[in-house]
């Protein structure tokens, strides 16, 4: 029960931050400041890049070596599987990227608002897995440093979830959805984080040898989202340094959190 509450606390925090970001729809109403979404997407990309390295890939290598394996094998293979998993979801789930206004996946008669929600939900999956696995790893070893690292990861993902929640509620408001409904849908899009986080943590606890594979799997899935979606959309439109600098800022903040706390 204690372990369940610990993992639930971390996952609950990142979910709450998504909802809090979605609540900005009550402030901005119909539109956000000019570069808000570019900066939000770039910041999320930076956080996910740093988290993939310090919070997922490096621990995966260490875990594999502790199990007597070559660290690069589960790190590389799990990473590739995570990329393939997100590519598969990208192709079988119809969705619409809000900044580029490009529809992807199979043809669908779903409303534009539904496709927008699907797009954000897709990259919430690896984020939830990452946090759930970080806490499961700390519980497995009962290591204070690993607990601190898991908390740092939850804080970093939570920080970037705030603008991420806004990135779904504000476009929905612009589509004519009421503020209350746009807020609720933003929260729903973040609900996959605790769901997939608990599933990944449970699998890791029941099958301890797969922990390195799951950690690198989550890293691969997050890097795919960053490269395929977040960074390109953060730099759409008129050339500026806003998207690039926000990626760097997100990376630095997540790196400092992980190194300082973990």
mmCIF file of C-alpha atoms in Angstrom:
data_model
loop_
_atom_site.group_PDB
_atom_site.id
_atom_site.type_symbol
_atom_site.label_atom_id
_atom_site.label_comp_id
_atom_site.label_asym_id
_atom_site.label_seq_id
_atom_site.Cartn_x
_atom_site.Cartn_y
_atom_site.Cartn_z
ATOM 1 C CA UNK A 1 0.000 0.000 0.000
ATOM 2 C CA UNK A 2 2.866 2.367 0.821
ATOM 3 C CA UNK A 3 4.440 1.701 -2.559
ATOM 4 C CA UNK A 4 1.104 2.267 -4.277
ATOM 5 C CA UNK A 5 0.689 5.618 -2.524
ATOM 6 C CA UNK A 6 4.242 6.700 -3.389
ATOM 7 C CA UNK A 7 3.817 5.990 -7.094
ATOM 8 C CA UNK A 8 0.327 7.488 -6.999
ATOM 9 C CA UNK A 9 1.666 10.685 -5.474
ATOM 10 C CA UNK A 10 4.137 11.226 -8.304
ATOM 11 C CA UNK A 11 1.617 10.394 -11.018
ATOM 12 C CA UNK A 12 -1.093 12.435 -9.337
ATOM 13 C CA UNK A 13 1.184 15.469 -9.305
ATOM 14 C CA UNK A 14 1.914 15.410 -13.033
ATOM 15 C CA UNK A 15 -1.782 14.855 -13.795
ATOM 16 C CA UNK A 16 -2.744 17.786 -11.561
ATOM 17 C CA UNK A 17 -0.247 20.027 -13.360
ATOM 18 C CA UNK A 18 -1.851 19.149 -16.699
ATOM 19 C CA UNK A 19 -5.238 20.174 -15.306
ATOM 20 C CA UNK A 20 -3.768 23.351 -13.845
ATOM 21 C CA UNK A 21 -2.348 24.255 -17.244
ATOM 22 C CA UNK A 22 -5.706 23.522 -18.821
ATOM 23 C CA UNK A 23 -7.253 26.029 -16.409
ATOM 24 C CA UNK A 24 -5.475 28.871 -18.237
ATOM 25 C CA UNK A 25 -8.423 28.755 -20.619
ATOM 26 C CA UNK A 26 -10.342 30.675 -17.950
ATOM 27 C CA UNK A 27 -7.726 33.454 -18.122
ATOM 28 C CA UNK A 28 -6.938 33.809 -21.808
ATOM 29 C CA UNK A 29 -10.430 32.869 -22.998
ATOM 30 C CA UNK A 30 -10.154 32.837 -26.786
ATOM 31 C CA UNK A 31 -6.464 33.200 -27.474
ATOM 32 C CA UNK A 32 -3.031 32.967 -25.881
ATOM 33 C CA UNK A 33 -0.173 35.452 -26.209
ATOM 34 C CA UNK A 34 1.600 35.236 -29.575
ATOM 35 C CA UNK A 35 4.544 32.917 -28.874
ATOM 36 C CA UNK A 36 3.000 31.083 -25.918
ATOM 37 C CA UNK A 37 2.434 27.779 -27.692
ATOM 38 C CA UNK A 38 5.808 27.841 -29.442
ATOM 39 C CA UNK A 39 7.558 28.376 -26.116
ATOM 40 C CA UNK A 40 5.378 25.769 -24.394
ATOM 41 C CA UNK A 41 6.142 23.083 -26.965
ATOM 42 C CA UNK A 42 9.848 23.910 -26.995
ATOM 43 C CA UNK A 43 10.073 23.817 -23.208
ATOM 44 C CA UNK A 44 8.308 20.437 -23.107
ATOM 45 C CA UNK A 45 10.764 19.119 -25.708
ATOM 46 C CA UNK A 46 13.765 20.225 -23.651
ATOM 47 C CA UNK A 47 12.448 18.641 -20.466
ATOM 48 C CA UNK A 48 11.710 15.356 -22.236
ATOM 49 C CA UNK A 49 15.159 15.270 -23.880
ATOM 50 C CA UNK A 50 16.973 15.698 -20.574
ATOM 51 C CA UNK A 51 14.659 13.287 -18.752
ATOM 52 C CA UNK A 52 15.224 10.641 -21.420
ATOM 53 C CA UNK A 53 18.969 10.717 -20.800
ATOM 54 C CA UNK A 54 19.434 11.328 -17.070
ATOM 55 C CA UNK A 55 16.255 9.768 -15.680
ATOM 56 C CA UNK A 56 15.768 6.843 -18.071
ATOM 57 C CA UNK A 57 18.685 5.767 -20.281
ATOM 58 C CA UNK A 58 21.485 6.116 -17.723
ATOM 59 C CA UNK A 59 19.513 4.254 -15.001
ATOM 60 C CA UNK A 60 18.607 1.591 -17.592
ATOM 61 C CA UNK A 61 22.285 1.014 -18.362
ATOM 62 C CA UNK A 62 23.159 0.860 -14.658
ATOM 63 C CA UNK A 63 20.344 -1.599 -13.943
ATOM 64 C CA UNK A 64 21.362 -3.837 -16.834
ATOM 65 C CA UNK A 65 24.986 -3.904 -15.708
ATOM 66 C CA UNK A 66 23.891 -4.712 -12.147
ATOM 67 C CA UNK A 67 22.024 -7.711 -13.602
ATOM 68 C CA UNK A 68 25.201 -8.878 -15.336
ATOM 69 C CA UNK A 69 24.267 -7.758 -18.844
ATOM 70 C CA UNK A 70 26.023 -5.420 -21.260
ATOM 71 C CA UNK A 71 24.335 -2.129 -20.459
ATOM 72 C CA UNK A 72 23.956 -1.014 -24.052
ATOM 73 C CA UNK A 73 21.863 -4.021 -25.126
ATOM 74 C CA UNK A 74 18.607 -3.305 -23.242
ATOM 75 C CA UNK A 75 19.226 0.443 -23.546
ATOM 76 C CA UNK A 76 19.489 0.341 -27.332
ATOM 77 C CA UNK A 77 16.869 -2.356 -27.953
ATOM 78 C CA UNK A 78 14.352 -0.933 -25.493
ATOM 79 C CA UNK A 79 14.880 2.528 -26.971
ATOM 80 C CA UNK A 80 14.204 1.234 -30.486
ATOM 81 C CA UNK A 81 11.065 -0.575 -29.299
ATOM 82 C CA UNK A 82 9.784 2.628 -27.688
ATOM 83 C CA UNK A 83 10.262 4.496 -30.953
ATOM 84 C CA UNK A 84 8.472 1.765 -32.907
ATOM 85 C CA UNK A 85 5.610 1.743 -30.396
ATOM 86 C CA UNK A 86 4.982 5.473 -30.781
ATOM 87 C CA UNK A 87 5.348 5.228 -34.559
ATOM 88 C CA UNK A 88 2.675 2.523 -34.537
ATOM 89 C CA UNK A 89 0.304 4.631 -32.439
ATOM 90 C CA UNK A 90 1.038 7.584 -34.705
ATOM 91 C CA UNK A 91 -0.130 5.570 -37.712
ATOM 92 C CA UNK A 92 -3.176 3.824 -36.235
ATOM 93 C CA UNK A 93 -4.673 6.679 -34.194
ATOM 94 C CA UNK A 94 -6.085 9.632 -36.158
ATOM 95 C CA UNK A 95 -4.905 12.944 -34.713
ATOM 96 C CA UNK A 96 -4.305 16.582 -35.556
ATOM 97 C CA UNK A 97 -1.299 18.647 -34.507
ATOM 98 C CA UNK A 98 -2.629 22.041 -33.343
ATOM 99 C CA UNK A 99 0.261 24.216 -34.549
ATOM 100 C CA UNK A 100 0.807 22.719 -37.999
ATOM 101 C CA UNK A 101 -2.889 21.927 -38.571
ATOM 102 C CA UNK A 102 -1.838 18.673 -40.252
ATOM 103 C CA UNK A 103 -3.972 15.529 -39.896
ATOM 104 C CA UNK A 104 -2.070 12.274 -39.371
ATOM 105 C CA UNK A 105 -3.026 8.635 -39.026
ATOM 106 C CA UNK A 106 -5.902 6.913 -40.836
ATOM 107 C CA UNK A 107 -8.698 8.938 -42.372
ATOM 108 C CA UNK A 108 -11.339 9.742 -39.775
ATOM 109 C CA UNK A 109 -14.680 11.497 -39.575
ATOM 110 C CA UNK A 110 -13.925 12.552 -36.000
ATOM 111 C CA UNK A 111 -14.317 16.207 -35.115
ATOM 112 C CA UNK A 112 -11.279 18.463 -35.185
ATOM 113 C CA UNK A 113 -11.472 18.857 -31.407
ATOM 114 C CA UNK A 114 -11.310 15.081 -30.918
ATOM 115 C CA UNK A 115 -8.247 14.849 -33.154
ATOM 116 C CA UNK A 116 -6.541 17.612 -31.182
ATOM 117 C CA UNK A 117 -7.070 15.689 -27.945
ATOM 118 C CA UNK A 118 -5.702 12.479 -29.493
ATOM 119 C CA UNK A 119 -2.524 14.317 -30.559
ATOM 120 C CA UNK A 120 -1.692 15.483 -27.027
ATOM 121 C CA UNK A 121 -2.766 12.180 -25.468
ATOM 122 C CA UNK A 122 -0.234 10.311 -27.610
ATOM 123 C CA UNK A 123 2.784 11.999 -26.076
ATOM 124 C CA UNK A 124 1.368 11.897 -22.559
ATOM 125 C CA UNK A 125 1.766 8.099 -22.603
ATOM 126 C CA UNK A 126 5.591 7.945 -22.365
ATOM 127 C CA UNK A 127 5.625 10.754 -19.803
ATOM 128 C CA UNK A 128 3.413 8.762 -17.447
ATOM 129 C CA UNK A 129 5.498 5.630 -18.018
ATOM 130 C CA UNK A 130 8.695 7.517 -17.221
ATOM 131 C CA UNK A 131 7.456 8.812 -13.858
ATOM 132 C CA UNK A 132 5.875 5.500 -12.861
ATOM 133 C CA UNK A 133 9.063 3.586 -13.670
ATOM 134 C CA UNK A 134 11.284 6.084 -11.833
ATOM 135 C CA UNK A 135 9.311 5.578 -8.614
ATOM 136 C CA UNK A 136 9.162 1.806 -9.153
ATOM 137 C CA UNK A 137 12.965 1.743 -9.525
ATOM 138 C CA UNK A 138 13.394 3.713 -6.296
ATOM 139 C CA UNK A 139 11.012 1.392 -4.438
ATOM 140 C CA UNK A 140 12.781 -1.660 -5.815
ATOM 141 C CA UNK A 141 16.117 -0.523 -4.375
ATOM 142 C CA UNK A 142 14.741 1.484 -1.432
ATOM 143 C CA UNK A 143 17.410 4.060 -2.268
ATOM 144 C CA UNK A 144 17.014 7.686 -1.054
ATOM 145 C CA UNK A 145 18.992 9.014 -4.049
ATOM 146 C CA UNK A 146 16.664 7.183 -6.443
ATOM 147 C CA UNK A 147 13.630 8.545 -4.619
ATOM 148 C CA UNK A 148 15.072 12.039 -5.017
ATOM 149 C CA UNK A 149 15.691 11.374 -8.725
ATOM 150 C CA UNK A 150 12.097 10.163 -9.148
ATOM 151 C CA UNK A 151 10.799 13.292 -7.419
ATOM 152 C CA UNK A 152 13.013 15.435 -9.655
ATOM 153 C CA UNK A 153 11.596 13.714 -12.731
ATOM 154 C CA UNK A 154 8.023 14.208 -11.510
ATOM 155 C CA UNK A 155 8.727 17.893 -10.882
ATOM 156 C CA UNK A 156 10.269 18.324 -14.327
ATOM 157 C CA UNK A 157 7.448 16.523 -16.143
ATOM 158 C CA UNK A 158 4.922 18.390 -14.000
ATOM 159 C CA UNK A 159 6.437 21.760 -14.904
ATOM 160 C CA UNK A 160 6.230 21.013 -18.620
ATOM 161 C CA UNK A 161 2.724 19.575 -18.210
ATOM 162 C CA UNK A 162 1.462 23.001 -17.205
ATOM 163 C CA UNK A 163 2.010 24.594 -20.633
ATOM 164 C CA UNK A 164 1.067 21.264 -22.197
ATOM 165 C CA UNK A 165 -2.363 21.458 -20.562
ATOM 166 C CA UNK A 166 -2.732 24.978 -21.905
ATOM 167 C CA UNK A 167 -1.656 23.767 -25.351
ATOM 168 C CA UNK A 168 -4.756 21.571 -25.498
ATOM 169 C CA UNK A 169 -7.377 23.756 -23.742
ATOM 170 C CA UNK A 170 -6.598 27.009 -25.562
ATOM 171 C CA UNK A 171 -6.850 25.606 -29.116
ATOM 172 C CA UNK A 172 -10.085 23.889 -28.097
ATOM 173 C CA UNK A 173 -11.425 27.236 -26.886
ATOM 174 C CA UNK A 174 -10.473 28.768 -30.221
ATOM 175 C CA UNK A 175 -12.498 26.003 -31.890
ATOM 176 C CA UNK A 176 -15.592 27.275 -30.093
ATOM 177 C CA UNK A 177 -15.623 24.870 -27.137
ATOM 178 C CA UNK A 178 -16.767 26.402 -23.856
ATOM 179 C CA UNK A 179 -14.024 27.155 -21.265
ATOM 180 C CA UNK A 180 -15.379 24.562 -18.837
ATOM 181 C CA UNK A 181 -15.466 21.802 -21.422
ATOM 182 C CA UNK A 182 -12.050 22.745 -22.820
ATOM 183 C CA UNK A 183 -10.628 22.501 -19.294
ATOM 184 C CA UNK A 184 -12.256 19.112 -18.738
ATOM 185 C CA UNK A 185 -10.939 17.742 -22.026
ATOM 186 C CA UNK A 186 -7.421 18.941 -21.187
ATOM 187 C CA UNK A 187 -7.630 16.973 -17.926
ATOM 188 C CA UNK A 188 -8.916 13.909 -19.774
ATOM 189 C CA UNK A 189 -5.963 14.084 -22.183
ATOM 190 C CA UNK A 190 -3.636 13.919 -19.171
ATOM 191 C CA UNK A 191 -5.445 10.962 -17.584
ATOM 192 C CA UNK A 192 -3.384 8.505 -19.664
ATOM 193 C CA UNK A 193 -0.309 9.516 -17.644
ATOM 194 C CA UNK A 194 -1.345 7.878 -14.337
ATOM 195 C CA UNK A 195 -2.917 4.946 -16.214
ATOM 196 C CA UNK A 196 0.204 4.052 -18.209
ATOM 197 C CA UNK A 197 2.427 5.035 -15.288
ATOM 198 C CA UNK A 198 0.774 2.496 -12.986
ATOM 199 C CA UNK A 199 0.779 -0.193 -15.673
ATOM 200 C CA UNK A 200 4.497 0.270 -16.378
ATOM 201 C CA UNK A 201 5.355 0.342 -12.667
ATOM 202 C CA UNK A 202 3.312 -2.794 -11.988
ATOM 203 C CA UNK A 203 4.991 -4.657 -14.833
ATOM 204 C CA UNK A 204 8.430 -3.571 -13.613
ATOM 205 C CA UNK A 205 7.701 -4.718 -10.032
ATOM 206 C CA UNK A 206 6.302 -8.098 -11.121
ATOM 207 C CA UNK A 207 9.081 -8.739 -13.648
ATOM 208 C CA UNK A 208 12.203 -7.137 -12.199
ATOM 209 C CA UNK A 209 14.591 -8.145 -15.048
ATOM 210 C CA UNK A 210 12.575 -6.064 -17.539
ATOM 211 C CA UNK A 211 13.207 -2.794 -15.693
ATOM 212 C CA UNK A 212 16.148 -1.716 -17.941
ATOM 213 C CA UNK A 213 14.071 -2.488 -21.032
ATOM 214 C CA UNK A 214 11.069 -0.523 -19.774
ATOM 215 C CA UNK A 215 13.176 2.502 -18.802
ATOM 216 C CA UNK A 216 14.812 2.677 -22.239
ATOM 217 C CA UNK A 217 11.436 1.957 -23.898
ATOM 218 C CA UNK A 218 9.978 5.066 -22.253
ATOM 219 C CA UNK A 219 13.055 7.060 -23.329
ATOM 220 C CA UNK A 220 12.666 5.999 -26.949
ATOM 221 C CA UNK A 221 8.985 6.874 -26.947
ATOM 222 C CA UNK A 222 9.682 10.337 -25.523
ATOM 223 C CA UNK A 223 12.507 11.086 -27.957
ATOM 224 C CA UNK A 224 10.239 10.106 -30.847
ATOM 225 C CA UNK A 225 7.625 12.619 -29.677
ATOM 226 C CA UNK A 226 10.268 15.322 -29.274
ATOM 227 C CA UNK A 227 11.796 14.860 -32.728
ATOM 228 C CA UNK A 228 8.616 14.089 -34.664
ATOM 229 C CA UNK A 229 6.325 16.661 -33.116
ATOM 230 C CA UNK A 230 7.462 19.061 -30.397
ATOM 231 C CA UNK A 231 10.618 20.630 -31.829
ATOM 232 C CA UNK A 232 9.237 21.023 -35.381
ATOM 233 C CA UNK A 233 6.045 22.652 -34.093
ATOM 234 C CA UNK A 234 7.966 24.878 -31.670
ATOM 235 C CA UNK A 235 9.753 26.380 -34.672
ATOM 236 C CA UNK A 236 6.810 26.760 -37.077
ATOM 237 C CA UNK A 237 5.979 30.083 -38.658
ATOM 238 C CA UNK A 238 8.140 33.175 -38.668
ATOM 239 C CA UNK A 239 11.774 32.479 -37.838
ATOM 240 C CA UNK A 240 12.640 33.365 -34.256
ATOM 241 C CA UNK A 241 14.746 32.095 -31.399
ATOM 242 C CA UNK A 242 11.768 31.578 -29.065
ATOM 243 C CA UNK A 243 11.294 27.886 -29.869
ATOM 244 C CA UNK A 244 15.005 27.069 -29.781
ATOM 245 C CA UNK A 245 15.687 28.922 -26.538
ATOM 246 C CA UNK A 246 12.692 27.307 -24.862
ATOM 247 C CA UNK A 247 14.042 23.855 -25.762
ATOM 248 C CA UNK A 248 17.384 24.791 -24.204
ATOM 249 C CA UNK A 249 15.685 26.209 -21.103
ATOM 250 C CA UNK A 250 13.622 23.049 -20.603
ATOM 251 C CA UNK A 251 16.699 20.860 -21.040
ATOM 252 C CA UNK A 252 18.744 22.871 -18.544
ATOM 253 C CA UNK A 253 16.005 22.942 -15.901
ATOM 254 C CA UNK A 254 15.393 19.188 -16.114
ATOM 255 C CA UNK A 255 19.132 18.445 -16.079
ATOM 256 C CA UNK A 256 19.690 20.629 -13.020
ATOM 257 C CA UNK A 257 16.717 19.087 -11.208
ATOM 258 C CA UNK A 258 17.927 15.562 -11.875
ATOM 259 C CA UNK A 259 21.574 16.184 -10.983
ATOM 260 C CA UNK A 260 20.879 18.416 -7.964
ATOM 261 C CA UNK A 261 18.132 16.299 -6.422
ATOM 262 C CA UNK A 262 19.112 12.858 -7.705
#
